Amino acid sequence: MKGLRGIISHYRKLSDREIMAETSKGILMGPRKPLKDKIEFKDLMKPERNFFSESEHDADYVSSFRFGHFNIPDIIAGSARGVSYIGGMNLGSGLIREGLVDDLESLRDFMVEKKLGILDVVSREEDEHLRMDVRVYECIECSGLPNIGRPICFFEAGIISGALSEILGLRVDAYERRCWTNGYSFCQFDVVAEP
């Protein structure tokens, strides 16, 4: 994984700049202005993934994932969010239970190997709850998609929640606050573990 530390450092600096430039007014919005009301079919084929684009067929790989993932009729799209989150939770917890992943570092390595994104634990605080700022760079689900004014990475939030629940033996919730699809160049998840 040559270059992984460098790309994480690059994205941390970029994300810090974008957070400083964001507009809030009750809704987090990154520096890219809203461009569309919804994601269109043609948007699914345009990933922006510097690290993963070194792989010859990354755009094809991302497009294939997105074709299946976003092939949900609008009528059930609301319920699909929960289904996507639960699917991610099942994957995250299954990786731990099956011994394929045993900690956050090996989860990051798994996500990079499978080209799901680059996991980065930016901060960790403990008071009555464990709180973490977890980011995913070059996320397979959203990297390069237009700004539609809201985050969409429920699958990745589920992976983080499921894996950390198994690792910590606690109930863990992951909520995405920042995403490509609300104007940023990264995904940011607020993670809370409850005793």
Coordinates of C-alpha atoms in Angstrom, one line a residue:
M1 CA 0.0 0.0 0.0
K2 CA 2.7 2.4 -1.0
G3 CA 1.5 5.9 -0.9
L4 CA -1.5 5.3 1.4
R5 CA -0.1 7.4 4.2
G6 CA 0.6 10.2 1.8
I7 CA -2.9 10.1 0.3
I8 CA -4.5 10.1 3.8
S9 CA -2.4 13.2 4.7
H10 CA -3.4 14.9 1.5
Y11 CA -7.1 14.2 2.2
R12 CA -6.9 15.3 5.8
K13 CA -5.5 18.7 4.7
L14 CA -8.2 19.0 2.0
S15 CA -11.0 18.0 4.3
D16 CA -9.9 20.5 7.0
R17 CA -9.9 23.3 4.4
E18 CA -13.3 22.3 3.2
I19 CA -14.7 22.2 6.7
M20 CA -13.4 25.7 7.4
A21 CA -15.0 27.0 4.2
E22 CA -18.4 25.3 4.6
T23 CA -21.7 27.0 4.9
S24 CA -24.1 25.9 7.6
K25 CA -27.4 27.6 8.3
G26 CA -28.6 24.4 9.9
I27 CA -27.5 22.2 6.9
L28 CA -23.9 21.4 6.3
M29 CA -22.8 22.2 2.8
G30 CA -19.4 21.9 1.3
P31 CA -17.6 24.3 -1.0
R32 CA -19.1 22.8 -4.2
K33 CA -22.5 24.4 -4.8
P34 CA -25.6 22.2 -5.3
L35 CA -25.7 21.2 -8.9
K36 CA -28.6 18.8 -9.2
D37 CA -31.8 17.7 -7.5
K38 CA -31.0 14.1 -7.9
I39 CA -28.3 11.7 -9.2
E40 CA -28.8 10.7 -12.8
F41 CA -27.7 7.5 -14.5
K42 CA -24.9 9.1 -16.4
D43 CA -23.4 10.5 -13.1
L44 CA -22.7 6.9 -11.9
M45 CA -19.9 6.4 -14.4
K46 CA -17.7 9.4 -13.3
P47 CA -15.8 8.5 -10.2
E48 CA -13.0 10.9 -9.0
R49 CA -10.6 8.6 -7.2
N50 CA -7.0 9.6 -7.5
F51 CA -5.5 6.7 -5.4
F52 CA -7.7 4.0 -6.9
S53 CA -7.6 5.3 -10.4
E54 CA -4.1 3.9 -10.6
S55 CA -5.9 0.6 -11.1
E56 CA -6.6 0.2 -14.8
H57 CA -10.3 -0.6 -14.5
D58 CA -11.3 1.5 -11.5
A59 CA -14.0 3.5 -13.3
D60 CA -15.6 0.2 -14.6
Y61 CA -15.4 -1.3 -11.1
V62 CA -17.1 1.7 -9.5
S63 CA -19.7 1.9 -12.2
S64 CA -20.7 -1.7 -11.7
F65 CA -21.1 -1.2 -8.0
R66 CA -23.2 1.9 -8.5
F67 CA -25.4 0.3 -11.2
G68 CA -26.5 -2.3 -8.7
H69 CA -26.6 -0.1 -5.7
F70 CA -28.5 2.8 -7.2
N71 CA -30.9 0.6 -9.2
I72 CA -33.7 1.3 -6.7
P73 CA -37.0 2.8 -7.8
D74 CA -37.6 6.2 -6.4
I75 CA -40.8 5.0 -4.7
I76 CA -38.8 2.8 -2.3
A77 CA -35.7 5.0 -2.1
G78 CA -36.6 6.1 1.5
S79 CA -36.7 2.6 2.8
A80 CA -33.6 1.6 0.8
R81 CA -31.5 3.9 3.1
G82 CA -32.3 1.6 6.0
V83 CA -31.7 -1.5 3.9
S84 CA -28.4 -0.2 2.7
Y85 CA -27.3 0.7 6.3
I86 CA -28.3 -2.8 7.6
G87 CA -26.5 -4.4 4.6
G88 CA -23.4 -2.5 5.6
M89 CA -23.8 -3.4 9.2
N90 CA -24.1 -7.1 8.3
L91 CA -20.9 -6.9 6.2
G92 CA -19.0 -5.0 8.9
S93 CA -19.9 -7.4 11.7
G94 CA -19.5 -10.4 9.4
L95 CA -15.9 -9.4 8.6
I96 CA -15.1 -9.4 12.3
R97 CA -16.9 -12.6 13.2
E98 CA -15.4 -14.5 10.3
G99 CA -11.9 -13.3 11.2
L100 CA -11.3 -11.4 7.9
V101 CA -10.8 -8.2 9.9
D102 CA -9.9 -7.8 13.6
D103 CA -9.4 -4.0 14.2
L104 CA -9.8 -0.6 12.5
E105 CA -6.4 -0.9 10.7
S106 CA -7.3 -4.2 9.1
L107 CA -10.8 -2.8 8.2
R108 CA -9.0 0.1 6.5
D109 CA -6.7 -2.4 4.7
F110 CA -9.8 -4.5 3.6
M111 CA -11.6 -1.5 2.3
V112 CA -8.6 -0.4 0.3
E113 CA -8.0 -3.9 -1.0
K114 CA -11.7 -4.2 -2.1
K115 CA -11.6 -0.6 -3.4
L116 CA -14.5 0.5 -1.2
G117 CA -12.6 3.6 0.0
I118 CA -9.8 4.7 2.3
L119 CA -10.9 4.6 6.0
D120 CA -9.3 7.2 8.3
V121 CA -9.9 7.6 12.1
V122 CA -9.3 11.3 12.5
S123 CA -10.1 11.6 16.2
R124 CA -11.3 9.6 19.2
E125 CA -12.7 11.0 22.5
E126 CA -14.0 9.2 25.5
D127 CA -16.4 10.6 28.1
E128 CA -19.6 8.8 29.0
H129 CA -19.6 7.6 25.4
L130 CA -16.8 6.8 22.9
R131 CA -17.0 9.3 20.0
M132 CA -15.0 9.1 16.8
D133 CA -14.5 11.2 13.7
V134 CA -14.2 8.6 10.9
R135 CA -13.7 9.6 7.3
V136 CA -13.7 7.7 4.1
Y137 CA -11.8 9.1 1.1
E138 CA -12.5 8.1 -2.5
C139 CA -15.7 6.3 -1.4
I140 CA -17.0 3.9 -4.0
E141 CA -20.5 5.0 -3.4
C142 CA -20.2 8.8 -3.9
S143 CA -16.8 10.0 -5.0
G144 CA -17.3 12.2 -8.1
L145 CA -21.1 12.4 -7.9
P146 CA -22.8 15.8 -8.1
N147 CA -23.7 17.8 -5.0
I148 CA -27.4 17.1 -4.4
G149 CA -27.4 18.7 -0.9
R150 CA -27.4 15.6 1.3
P151 CA -25.2 12.7 2.2
I152 CA -26.0 9.2 0.7
C153 CA -23.4 6.8 2.1
F154 CA -25.6 4.6 4.3
F155 CA -23.8 1.4 3.3
E156 CA -20.4 2.7 4.4
A157 CA -22.0 4.1 7.7
G158 CA -23.3 0.6 8.2
I159 CA -19.9 -1.1 7.6
I160 CA -18.3 1.2 10.2
S161 CA -21.2 0.7 12.7
G162 CA -21.2 -3.1 12.3
A163 CA -17.4 -3.6 12.5
L164 CA -17.0 -1.3 15.5
S165 CA -19.9 -2.9 17.3
E166 CA -18.2 -6.3 17.0
I167 CA -14.7 -4.9 17.8
L168 CA -15.8 -3.0 20.9
G169 CA -18.6 -5.2 22.0
L170 CA -20.9 -2.1 22.3
R171 CA -23.7 -0.6 20.4
V172 CA -22.2 1.7 17.8
D173 CA -24.0 4.2 15.6
A174 CA -22.4 5.9 12.6
Y175 CA -24.1 9.0 11.1
E176 CA -22.7 10.6 7.9
R177 CA -22.5 14.4 8.2
R178 CA -20.4 15.3 5.2
C179 CA -20.2 13.6 1.8
W180 CA -19.4 14.2 -1.9
T181 CA -23.1 14.6 -2.4
N182 CA -23.4 17.6 -0.1
G183 CA -20.4 19.4 -1.5
Y184 CA -17.3 17.8 0.1
S185 CA -14.4 15.7 -1.3
F186 CA -14.7 13.1 1.5
C187 CA -17.2 11.3 3.6
Q188 CA -17.3 12.1 7.4
F189 CA -19.1 9.9 9.9
D190 CA -19.9 10.8 13.5
V191 CA -19.5 7.6 15.4
V192 CA -20.8 7.1 18.9
A193 CA -20.4 3.9 21.0
E194 CA -22.8 3.5 23.9
P195 CA -22.1 1.2 26.9

